Amino acid sequence: MALQQGLHQRQKQVQRLAMTQTLQQSIQILQYNVEELQKFLDQKALENPLITVATTHEEFVSGTRKTSSGQSVDENYMNQIPDDTHQSLFEYLLDQVHLTMRDTPLRNLVLFLLESIDHNGYLKMSVQDAMTKTGANKVEIVDAITLIQQLDPPGVGAKDLQECLLLQAENDDWAPQAAVDILKNCFDELANRKWQNIVKKQNVTLEEIQTVFDYVRTLTPKPGALFNSEGSQYIFPDLIVKNEAGKLRIYTSRTAKPKVHFQRQYFQKMLQRKDAEVTDYVKEKKREFDWISRSLEQRESTILRVGKVLLNYQQDFFLEKTKELRPLLLQDVALKLGLHESTISRSVNGKYLQTRFGTYELKSFFSSAVAKTDASPEGLSVDSVKKLLQKFIHEEDKSKPLSDAKIVKKLAEKDIVISRRTVAKYRESLNIESSSARKRYE
């Protein structure tokens, strides 16, 4: 049998979906939140002489500030611009040193060590390293550290969390009597709630340890954090819901509709030059402007369409904010609007809806169904189950807190069947401690 080898050229047609740069940028525009969109357009205006963009902040008269608790508060935007003169931790400590210490070799050591205070207020240089770098002896370095630890804020200059909390307790006249001794000798046992060991070591009662534990939780683990605050963080709503005579209406906010203007006179002037390269350049820039305009219109339309579905589906919530959300998935909205699920995801992430009782991220209105009950045949949302879990824990006997297994049983009594692991996951997402950590001795 003869073996034949040969090279054969075949033509094969393959259909592929190529994502063009224009398509990628259109997807990006939908994905941007209001602030990111403004930055993107500002950059385009720098690159394209035919584009001018009205600044969102110039047109926006009221912003929404995020508080430390995660809630949103409506405020006048212009009155909340962070102060650029805000003092850093290093500057604050430096001022105190210059005002309270004479110009001595010891003060020079203090100034040297200040440069090793991190943004949280901790001293990140060991005594040995300081001795090596300065030539000072151990007593001198320790004296310099002690002077730093006497500065404000309390706890600054500590080497670790234990020393930071101890410094604060030592300088607080209102600290519980046993606080300093427990922090000094039984810090790990206190943190890990091995309180019976503390009872034996310190000859104190569980009630006294509970008092110390509650007090320690009021102390500041990062005394320098206040000086590194970036000020108020603002979010700009894309949609606004209004209750007009009992009928809910949804609108696109002004901040979500940046004004992009076309420099028509400049465009015509460039065309009159009769220069082929200039003509090609300005026509390309006009095509870019047209694409940006269409993408912005499509972005606004898509987000508004998604918002209308959410408004219609979660009407009870918008009419009375104490109402719980109904279970809703991204794919439900995608099917309703005839769009891809990924498009819905991009439309709700980082996009906010403002109501008269608060501002919410659009994605917060989505929640899977956990369990069906007679009262809720379509199923309860995860949000509803979490609220029920919070209620159980709020009402529990703090001396005998509910374990996750007991919470599972209480939910089962309401025909809500979920696993203990799921309860633990929900509890942790709510920043609620385990039953052993919630137990109180009073």
GROMACS .gro file of C-alpha atoms in nm:
model
  442
    1MET     CA    1   0.000   0.000   0.000
    2ALA     CA    2   0.149   0.329  -0.105
    3LEU     CA    3   0.150   0.614   0.136
    4GLN     CA    4   0.090   0.950  -0.021
    5GLN     CA    5   0.156   1.280   0.144
    6GLY     CA    6   0.040   1.614   0.018
    7LEU     CA    7  -0.051   1.962   0.119
    8HIS     CA    8  -0.406   2.062   0.041
    9GLN     CA    9  -0.547   2.413   0.070
   10ARG     CA   10  -0.907   2.433   0.176
   11GLN     CA   11  -1.130   2.733   0.210
   12LYS     CA   12  -1.354   2.719   0.513
   13GLN     CA   13  -1.607   2.984   0.612
   14VAL     CA   14  -1.624   3.045   0.987
   15GLN     CA   15  -1.872   3.284   1.142
   16ARG     CA   16  -1.732   3.464   1.444
   17LEU     CA   17  -1.856   3.746   1.662
   18ALA     CA   18  -1.584   4.006   1.680
   19MET     CA   19  -1.621   4.265   1.952
   20THR     CA   20  -1.516   4.591   1.796
   21GLN     CA   21  -1.363   4.873   1.994
   22THR     CA   22  -1.681   5.076   1.942
   23LEU     CA   23  -1.893   4.795   2.088
   24GLN     CA   24  -1.657   4.759   2.384
   25GLN     CA   25  -1.679   5.131   2.455
   26SER     CA   26  -2.060   5.124   2.429
   27ILE     CA   27  -2.064   4.849   2.690
   28GLN     CA   28  -1.832   5.058   2.906
   29ILE     CA   29  -2.059   5.361   2.885
   30LEU     CA   30  -2.350   5.153   3.013
   31GLN     CA   31  -2.133   5.014   3.291
   32TYR     CA   32  -2.007   5.353   3.414
   33ASN     CA   33  -2.173   5.518   3.711
   34VAL     CA   34  -2.251   5.891   3.687
   35GLU     CA   35  -1.913   6.006   3.813
   36GLU     CA   36  -1.718   5.761   3.595
   37LEU     CA   37  -1.924   5.865   3.293
   38GLN     CA   38  -1.844   6.230   3.355
   39LYS     CA   39  -1.470   6.155   3.372
   40PHE     CA   40  -1.490   5.950   3.051
   41LEU     CA   41  -1.667   6.232   2.866
   42ASP     CA   42  -1.425   6.492   2.999
   43GLN     CA   43  -1.138   6.284   2.861
   44LYS     CA   44  -1.312   6.252   2.523
   45ALA     CA   45  -1.359   6.629   2.515
   46LEU     CA   46  -0.984   6.671   2.561
   47GLU     CA   47  -0.914   6.431   2.273
   48ASN     CA   48  -1.187   6.551   2.036
   49PRO     CA   49  -1.203   6.924   1.945
   50LEU     CA   50  -1.562   6.883   1.824
   51ILE     CA   51  -1.690   6.783   2.170
   52THR     CA   52  -1.769   6.998   2.472
   53VAL     CA   53  -1.922   6.859   2.787
   54ALA     CA   54  -2.123   7.040   3.054
   55THR     CA   55  -1.985   6.952   3.396
   56THR     CA   56  -2.230   6.748   3.601
   57HIS     CA   57  -2.136   6.921   3.925
   58GLU     CA   58  -2.214   7.263   3.780
   59GLU     CA   59  -2.569   7.158   3.705
   60PHE     CA   60  -2.626   6.946   4.012
   61VAL     CA   61  -2.778   7.132   4.303
   62SER     CA   62  -2.816   6.853   4.558
   63GLY     CA   63  -2.602   6.548   4.616
   64THR     CA   64  -2.645   6.229   4.815
   65ARG     CA   65  -2.389   6.155   5.082
   66LYS     CA   66  -2.307   5.808   5.209
   67THR     CA   67  -2.282   5.790   5.586
   68SER     CA   68  -2.059   5.546   5.774
   69SER     CA   69  -2.360   5.322   5.831
   70GLY     CA   70  -2.413   5.283   5.458
   71GLN     CA   71  -2.734   5.486   5.450
   72SER     CA   72  -2.776   5.780   5.216
   73VAL     CA   73  -2.864   6.136   5.307
   74ASP     CA   74  -2.975   6.409   5.070
   75GLU     CA   75  -2.776   6.731   5.113
   76ASN     CA   76  -2.670   7.045   4.931
   77TYR     CA   77  -2.373   6.936   4.726
   78MET     CA   78  -2.182   7.262   4.713
   79ASN     CA   79  -2.186   7.294   5.091
   80GLN     CA   80  -2.023   6.955   5.133
   81ILE     CA   81  -1.700   6.992   4.933
   82PRO     CA   82  -1.420   6.847   5.151
   83ASP     CA   83  -1.178   7.099   5.299
   84ASP     CA   84  -0.841   7.085   5.122
   85THR     CA   85  -0.675   7.231   5.432
   86HIS     CA   86  -0.751   6.915   5.633
   87GLN     CA   87  -0.449   6.838   5.853
   88SER     CA   88  -0.269   6.505   5.825
   89LEU     CA   89  -0.184   6.292   6.129
   90PHE     CA   90   0.187   6.366   6.086
   91GLU     CA   91   0.125   6.743   6.073
   92TYR     CA   92  -0.100   6.724   6.379
   93LEU     CA   93   0.163   6.535   6.581
   94LEU     CA   94   0.438   6.765   6.457
   95ASP     CA   95   0.249   7.073   6.575
   96GLN     CA   96   0.212   6.922   6.922
   97VAL     CA   97   0.582   6.841   6.944
   98HIS     CA   98   0.683   7.195   6.846
   99LEU     CA   99   0.438   7.347   7.095
  100THR     CA  100   0.515   7.124   7.395
  101MET     CA  101   0.879   7.012   7.370
  102ARG     CA  102   1.199   7.213   7.398
  103ASP     CA  103   1.470   7.178   7.132
  104THR     CA  104   1.671   6.891   7.283
  105PRO     CA  105   1.832   6.568   7.154
  106LEU     CA  106   1.529   6.382   7.291
  107ARG     CA  107   1.295   6.596   7.081
  108ASN     CA  108   1.507   6.515   6.775
  109LEU     CA  109   1.451   6.144   6.846
  110VAL     CA  110   1.077   6.208   6.873
  111LEU     CA  111   1.078   6.388   6.537
  112PHE     CA  112   1.273   6.101   6.382
  113LEU     CA  113   1.026   5.841   6.513
  114LEU     CA  114   0.724   6.042   6.397
  115GLU     CA  115   0.820   5.960   6.040
  116SER     CA  116   0.760   5.591   6.117
  117ILE     CA  117   0.402   5.645   6.241
  118ASP     CA  118   0.170   5.485   5.985
  119HIS     CA  119  -0.165   5.625   5.870
  120ASN     CA  120  -0.348   5.433   6.146
  121GLY     CA  121  -0.128   5.583   6.419
  122TYR     CA  122   0.098   5.283   6.487
  123LEU     CA  123   0.476   5.306   6.527
  124LYS     CA  124   0.629   5.082   6.261
  125MET     CA  125   0.992   5.096   6.378
  126SER     CA  126   1.128   4.867   6.649
  127VAL     CA  127   1.342   4.993   6.936
  128GLN     CA  128   1.640   4.800   6.798
  129ASP     CA  129   1.606   4.952   6.449
  130ALA     CA  130   1.575   5.300   6.599
  131MET     CA  131   1.891   5.244   6.805
  132THR     CA  132   2.079   5.128   6.495
  133LYS     CA  133   1.968   5.421   6.278
  134THR     CA  134   2.014   5.697   6.537
  135GLY     CA  135   2.298   5.573   6.756
  136ALA     CA  136   2.085   5.641   7.065
  137ASN     CA  137   2.067   5.390   7.349
  138LYS     CA  138   1.759   5.188   7.448
  139VAL     CA  139   1.657   5.416   7.736
  140GLU     CA  140   1.660   5.722   7.510
  141ILE     CA  141   1.451   5.551   7.241
  142VAL     CA  142   1.198   5.425   7.495
  143ASP     CA  143   1.174   5.776   7.647
  144ALA     CA  144   1.108   5.922   7.300
  145ILE     CA  145   0.836   5.662   7.231
  146THR     CA  146   0.677   5.739   7.569
  147LEU     CA  147   0.660   6.108   7.478
  148ILE     CA  148   0.490   6.023   7.147
  149GLN     CA  149   0.237   5.805   7.328
  150GLN     CA  150   0.142   6.100   7.546
  151LEU     CA  151   0.033   6.299   7.239
  152ASP     CA  152  -0.317   6.325   7.102
  153PRO     CA  153  -0.500   6.121   6.970
  154PRO     CA  154  -0.493   5.866   7.255
  155GLY     CA  155  -0.333   5.539   7.148
  156VAL     CA  156  -0.096   5.692   6.895
  157GLY     CA  157   0.256   5.549   6.883
  158ALA     CA  158   0.154   5.198   6.991
  159LYS     CA  159   0.333   4.897   6.841
  160ASP     CA  160   0.019   4.680   6.822
  161LEU     CA  161  -0.355   4.674   6.894
  162GLN     CA  162  -0.314   4.560   7.255
  163GLU     CA  163  -0.082   4.848   7.341
  164CYS     CA  164  -0.305   5.093   7.151
  165LEU     CA  165  -0.613   5.000   7.357
  166LEU     CA  166  -0.411   4.988   7.677
  167LEU     CA  167  -0.279   5.342   7.621
  168GLN     CA  168  -0.633   5.468   7.574
  169ALA     CA  169  -0.758   5.296   7.891
  170GLU     CA  170  -0.464   5.421   8.099
  171ASN     CA  171  -0.540   5.780   8.004
  172ASP     CA  172  -0.916   5.757   8.056
  173ASP     CA  173  -1.048   5.848   8.400
  174TRP     CA  174  -1.378   5.683   8.311
  175ALA     CA  175  -1.232   5.342   8.227
  176PRO     CA  176  -1.368   5.048   8.431
  177GLN     CA  177  -1.148   4.962   8.728
  178ALA     CA  178  -1.035   4.626   8.588
  179ALA     CA  179  -0.983   4.744   8.229
  180VAL     CA  180  -0.609   4.816   8.245
  181ASP     CA  181  -0.518   4.492   8.423
  182ILE     CA  182  -0.731   4.278   8.190
  183LEU     CA  183  -0.595   4.446   7.877
  184LYS     CA  184  -0.239   4.410   8.006
  185ASN     CA  185  -0.256   4.051   8.128
  186CYS     CA  186  -0.550   3.882   7.953
  187PHE     CA  187  -0.590   4.051   7.615
  188ASP     CA  188  -0.615   3.729   7.410
  189GLU     CA  189  -0.860   3.571   7.653
  190LEU     CA  190  -1.079   3.883   7.642
  191ALA     CA  191  -1.077   3.898   7.262
  192ASN     CA  192  -1.146   3.524   7.225
  193ARG     CA  193  -1.412   3.531   7.498
  194LYS     CA  194  -1.230   3.281   7.718
  195TRP     CA  195  -1.363   3.468   8.013
  196GLN     CA  196  -1.354   3.187   8.267
  197ASN     CA  197  -0.975   3.197   8.238
  198ILE     CA  198  -0.983   3.569   8.322
  199VAL     CA  199  -1.203   3.502   8.626
  200LYS     CA  200  -0.935   3.269   8.763
  201LYS     CA  201  -0.638   3.491   8.673
  202GLN     CA  202  -0.772   3.831   8.778
  203ASN     CA  203  -1.020   3.739   9.051
  204VAL     CA  204  -1.304   3.927   8.882
  205THR     CA  205  -1.664   3.836   8.802
  206LEU     CA  206  -1.811   3.767   8.460
  207GLU     CA  207  -2.021   4.082   8.501
  208GLU     CA  208  -1.705   4.290   8.548
  209ILE     CA  209  -1.546   4.133   8.242
  210GLN     CA  210  -1.860   4.210   8.043
  211THR     CA  211  -1.831   4.574   8.149
  212VAL     CA  212  -1.465   4.585   8.041
  213PHE     CA  213  -1.549   4.415   7.712
  214ASP     CA  214  -1.823   4.670   7.636
  215TYR     CA  215  -1.586   4.952   7.725
  216VAL     CA  216  -1.303   4.823   7.505
  217ARG     CA  217  -1.541   4.812   7.208
  218THR     CA  218  -1.588   5.188   7.244
  219LEU     CA  219  -1.212   5.249   7.205
  220THR     CA  220  -1.045   5.332   6.874
  221PRO     CA  221  -0.839   5.054   6.713
  222LYS     CA  222  -0.699   5.299   6.455
  223PRO     CA  223  -0.641   5.635   6.627
  224GLY     CA  224  -0.496   5.791   6.312
  225ALA     CA  225  -0.784   5.694   6.083
  226LEU     CA  226  -0.974   6.018   6.145
  227PHE     CA  227  -0.691   6.217   5.988
  228ASN     CA  228  -0.697   6.004   5.674
  229SER     CA  229  -1.068   6.049   5.609
  230GLU     CA  230  -1.133   6.159   5.254
  231GLY     CA  231  -1.438   6.348   5.370
  232SER     CA  232  -1.794   6.278   5.266
  233GLN     CA  233  -1.846   6.039   4.979
  234TYR     CA  234  -2.119   6.135   4.738
  235ILE     CA  235  -2.330   5.928   4.507
  236PHE     CA  236  -2.526   6.072   4.219
  237PRO     CA  237  -2.864   5.909   4.146
  238ASP     CA  238  -2.943   5.795   3.792
  239LEU     CA  239  -3.317   5.768   3.855
  240ILE     CA  240  -3.567   5.947   4.078
  241VAL     CA  241  -3.898   5.800   4.195
  242LYS     CA  242  -4.176   6.036   4.295
  243ASN     CA  243  -4.515   5.966   4.445
  244GLU     CA  244  -4.748   6.203   4.263
  245ALA     CA  245  -5.094   6.194   4.418
  246GLY     CA  246  -5.063   5.825   4.497
  247LYS     CA  247  -4.922   5.734   4.155
  248LEU     CA  248  -4.557   5.640   4.126
  249ARG     CA  249  -4.350   5.806   3.854
  250ILE     CA  250  -3.987   5.745   3.762
  251TYR     CA  251  -3.756   5.993   3.592
  252THR     CA  252  -3.396   6.011   3.478
  253SER     CA  253  -3.207   6.255   3.700
  254ARG     CA  254  -3.026   6.552   3.549
  255THR     CA  255  -2.691   6.419   3.665
  256ALA     CA  256  -2.743   6.102   3.462
  257LYS     CA  257  -2.794   6.307   3.143
  258PRO     CA  258  -2.465   6.487   3.080
  259LYS     CA  259  -2.490   6.742   2.800
  260VAL     CA  260  -2.250   6.674   2.514
  261HIS     CA  261  -2.236   6.955   2.258
  262PHE     CA  262  -2.111   6.942   1.899
  263GLN     CA  263  -1.886   7.228   1.784
  264ARG     CA  264  -2.059   7.274   1.448
  265GLN     CA  265  -1.894   7.605   1.358
  266TYR     CA  266  -1.547   7.461   1.413
  267PHE     CA  267  -1.643   7.154   1.208
  268GLN     CA  268  -1.760   7.367   0.913
  269LYS     CA  269  -1.453   7.587   0.937
  270MET     CA  270  -1.220   7.285   0.915
  271LEU     CA  271  -1.407   7.148   0.611
  272GLN     CA  272  -1.359   7.477   0.428
  273ARG     CA  273  -0.982   7.428   0.433
  274LYS     CA  274  -1.009   7.182   0.142
  275ASP     CA  275  -0.731   6.973   0.301
  276ALA     CA  276  -0.788   6.598   0.260
  277GLU     CA  277  -0.613   6.502   0.586
  278VAL     CA  278  -0.797   6.768   0.787
  279THR     CA  279  -1.128   6.665   0.627
  280ASP     CA  280  -1.070   6.297   0.714
  281TYR     CA  281  -0.970   6.393   1.069
  282VAL     CA  282  -1.277   6.607   1.148
  283LYS     CA  283  -1.513   6.356   0.984
  284GLU     CA  284  -1.367   6.084   1.205
  285LYS     CA  285  -1.414   6.305   1.511
  286LYS     CA  286  -1.773   6.376   1.406
  287ARG     CA  287  -1.839   6.001   1.379
  288GLU     CA  288  -1.702   5.966   1.732
  289PHE     CA  289  -1.935   6.242   1.855
  290ASP     CA  290  -2.233   6.073   1.684
  291TRP     CA  291  -2.141   5.741   1.845
  292ILE     CA  292  -2.109   5.897   2.192
  293SER     CA  293  -2.446   6.071   2.152
  294ARG     CA  294  -2.617   5.746   2.051
  295SER     CA  295  -2.447   5.552   2.332
  296LEU     CA  296  -2.557   5.808   2.591
  297GLU     CA  297  -2.917   5.792   2.466
  298GLN     CA  298  -2.908   5.414   2.473
  299ARG     CA  299  -2.756   5.414   2.824
  300GLU     CA  300  -3.028   5.647   2.954
  301SER     CA  301  -3.304   5.448   2.781
  302THR     CA  302  -3.179   5.111   2.911
  303ILE     CA  303  -3.141   5.223   3.273
  304LEU     CA  304  -3.482   5.391   3.266
  305ARG     CA  305  -3.647   5.079   3.120
  306VAL     CA  306  -3.490   4.866   3.394
  307GLY     CA  307  -3.601   5.120   3.655
  308LYS     CA  308  -3.961   5.106   3.531
  309VAL     CA  309  -3.966   4.726   3.566
  310LEU     CA  310  -3.828   4.753   3.920
  311LEU     CA  311  -4.082   5.022   4.008
  312ASN     CA  312  -4.370   4.815   3.875
  313TYR     CA  313  -4.253   4.493   4.040
  314GLN     CA  314  -4.161   4.642   4.378
  315GLN     CA  315  -4.451   4.889   4.406
  316ASP     CA  316  -4.530   4.798   4.766
  317PHE     CA  317  -4.178   4.893   4.871
  318PHE     CA  318  -4.190   5.232   4.700
  319LEU     CA  319  -4.535   5.314   4.837
  320GLU     CA  320  -4.439   5.222   5.192
  321LYS     CA  321  -4.071   5.173   5.266
  322THR     CA  322  -4.134   4.924   5.548
  323LYS     CA  323  -4.267   4.677   5.291
  324GLU     CA  324  -4.035   4.393   5.203
  325LEU     CA  325  -3.896   4.334   4.857
  326ARG     CA  326  -4.037   4.059   4.636
  327PRO     CA  327  -3.798   3.798   4.497
  328LEU     CA  328  -3.660   3.914   4.162
  329LEU     CA  329  -3.372   3.787   3.946
  330LEU     CA  330  -3.169   3.957   3.675
  331GLN     CA  331  -3.296   3.704   3.424
  332ASP     CA  332  -3.657   3.800   3.506
  333VAL     CA  333  -3.593   4.159   3.400
  334ALA     CA  334  -3.385   4.045   3.102
  335LEU     CA  335  -3.675   3.834   2.971
  336LYS     CA  336  -3.921   4.115   3.035
  337LEU     CA  337  -3.716   4.363   2.831
  338GLY     CA  338  -3.576   4.124   2.572
  339LEU     CA  339  -3.218   4.203   2.674
  340HIS     CA  340  -2.922   3.991   2.775
  341GLU     CA  341  -2.875   3.924   3.147
  342SER     CA  342  -2.527   4.080   3.135
  343THR     CA  343  -2.684   4.403   3.003
  344ILE     CA  344  -2.917   4.415   3.303
  345SER     CA  345  -2.621   4.353   3.534
  346ARG     CA  346  -2.431   4.646   3.383
  347SER     CA  347  -2.743   4.862   3.408
  348VAL     CA  348  -2.787   4.813   3.782
  349ASN     CA  349  -2.432   4.793   3.920
  350GLY     CA  350  -2.323   5.132   4.053
  351LYS     CA  351  -2.651   5.294   3.945
  352TYR     CA  352  -2.869   5.456   4.210
  353LEU     CA  353  -3.236   5.534   4.251
  354GLN     CA  354  -3.349   5.821   4.473
  355THR     CA  355  -3.674   5.810   4.670
  356ARG     CA  356  -3.818   6.044   4.929
  357PHE     CA  357  -3.699   5.805   5.203
  358GLY     CA  358  -3.349   5.726   5.080
  359THR     CA  359  -3.125   5.639   4.786
  360TYR     CA  360  -3.065   5.278   4.684
  361GLU     CA  361  -2.839   5.098   4.440
  362LEU     CA  362  -3.052   4.936   4.169
  363LYS     CA  363  -2.900   4.594   4.226
  364SER     CA  364  -3.034   4.599   4.584
  365PHE     CA  365  -3.384   4.541   4.445
  366PHE     CA  366  -3.286   4.195   4.323
  367SER     CA  367  -3.309   3.896   4.550
  368SER     CA  368  -3.363   3.524   4.493
  369ALA     CA  369  -3.658   3.341   4.644
  370VAL     CA  370  -3.572   3.137   4.953
  371ALA     CA  371  -3.888   2.953   5.046
  372LYS     CA  372  -4.256   2.953   4.958
  373THR     CA  373  -4.514   2.991   5.232
  374ASP     CA  374  -4.892   3.011   5.243
  375ALA     CA  375  -4.858   3.387   5.295
  376SER     CA  376  -4.600   3.423   5.015
  377PRO     CA  377  -4.674   3.165   4.742
  378GLU     CA  378  -4.413   3.322   4.510
  379GLY     CA  379  -4.149   3.279   4.779
  380LEU     CA  380  -3.976   3.504   5.030
  381SER     CA  381  -3.674   3.703   4.921
  382VAL     CA  382  -3.335   3.673   5.089
  383ASP     CA  383  -3.390   4.027   5.215
  384SER     CA  384  -3.711   3.921   5.390
  385VAL     CA  385  -3.546   3.622   5.557
  386LYS     CA  386  -3.256   3.838   5.674
  387LYS     CA  387  -3.498   4.085   5.833
  388LEU     CA  388  -3.671   3.798   6.009
  389LEU     CA  389  -3.334   3.669   6.131
  390GLN     CA  390  -3.250   4.017   6.263
  391LYS     CA  391  -3.584   4.028   6.445
  392PHE     CA  392  -3.523   3.692   6.614
  393ILE     CA  393  -3.179   3.800   6.734
  394HIS     CA  394  -3.299   4.142   6.847
  395GLU     CA  395  -3.569   3.981   7.063
  396GLU     CA  396  -3.355   3.693   7.199
  397ASP     CA  397  -3.257   3.646   7.564
  398LYS     CA  398  -2.903   3.788   7.565
  399SER     CA  399  -2.800   3.555   7.846
  400LYS     CA  400  -2.907   3.261   7.628
  401PRO     CA  401  -2.867   3.379   7.267
  402LEU     CA  402  -3.009   3.178   6.980
  403SER     CA  403  -2.771   2.940   6.805
  404ASP     CA  404  -2.788   2.910   6.428
  405ALA     CA  405  -2.957   2.571   6.472
  406LYS     CA  406  -3.229   2.727   6.691
  407ILE     CA  407  -3.283   3.002   6.434
  408VAL     CA  408  -3.330   2.730   6.170
  409LYS     CA  409  -3.608   2.581   6.387
  410LYS     CA  410  -3.777   2.919   6.441
  411LEU     CA  411  -3.775   2.981   6.066
  412ALA     CA  412  -3.916   2.632   6.006
  413GLU     CA  413  -4.208   2.723   6.233
  414LYS     CA  414  -4.291   2.989   5.972
  415ASP     CA  415  -4.258   2.733   5.688
  416ILE     CA  416  -3.920   2.874   5.586
  417VAL     CA  417  -3.682   2.583   5.536
  418ILE     CA  418  -3.314   2.673   5.501
  419SER     CA  419  -2.995   2.510   5.628
  420ARG     CA  420  -2.792   2.607   5.931
  421ARG     CA  421  -2.504   2.698   5.699
  422THR     CA  422  -2.731   2.941   5.511
  423VAL     CA  423  -2.840   3.101   5.838
  424ALA     CA  424  -2.473   3.145   5.933
  425LYS     CA  425  -2.402   3.303   5.593
  426TYR     CA  426  -2.693   3.549   5.628
  427ARG     CA  427  -2.593   3.631   5.987
  428GLU     CA  428  -2.233   3.702   5.887
  429SER     CA  429  -2.347   3.920   5.595
  430LEU     CA  430  -2.541   4.129   5.850
  431ASN     CA  431  -2.226   4.158   6.068
  432ILE     CA  432  -2.399   3.972   6.351
  433GLU     CA  433  -2.171   3.768   6.575
  434SER     CA  434  -2.220   3.403   6.665
  435SER     CA  435  -2.434   3.310   6.966
  436SER     CA  436  -2.126   3.256   7.186
  437ALA     CA  437  -2.002   3.606   7.103
  438ARG     CA  438  -2.347   3.760   7.165
  439LYS     CA  439  -2.383   3.611   7.513
  440ARG     CA  440  -2.389   3.873   7.786
  441TYR     CA  441  -2.326   3.841   8.162
  442GLU     CA  442  -2.537   4.099   8.342
   0.00000   0.00000   0.00000
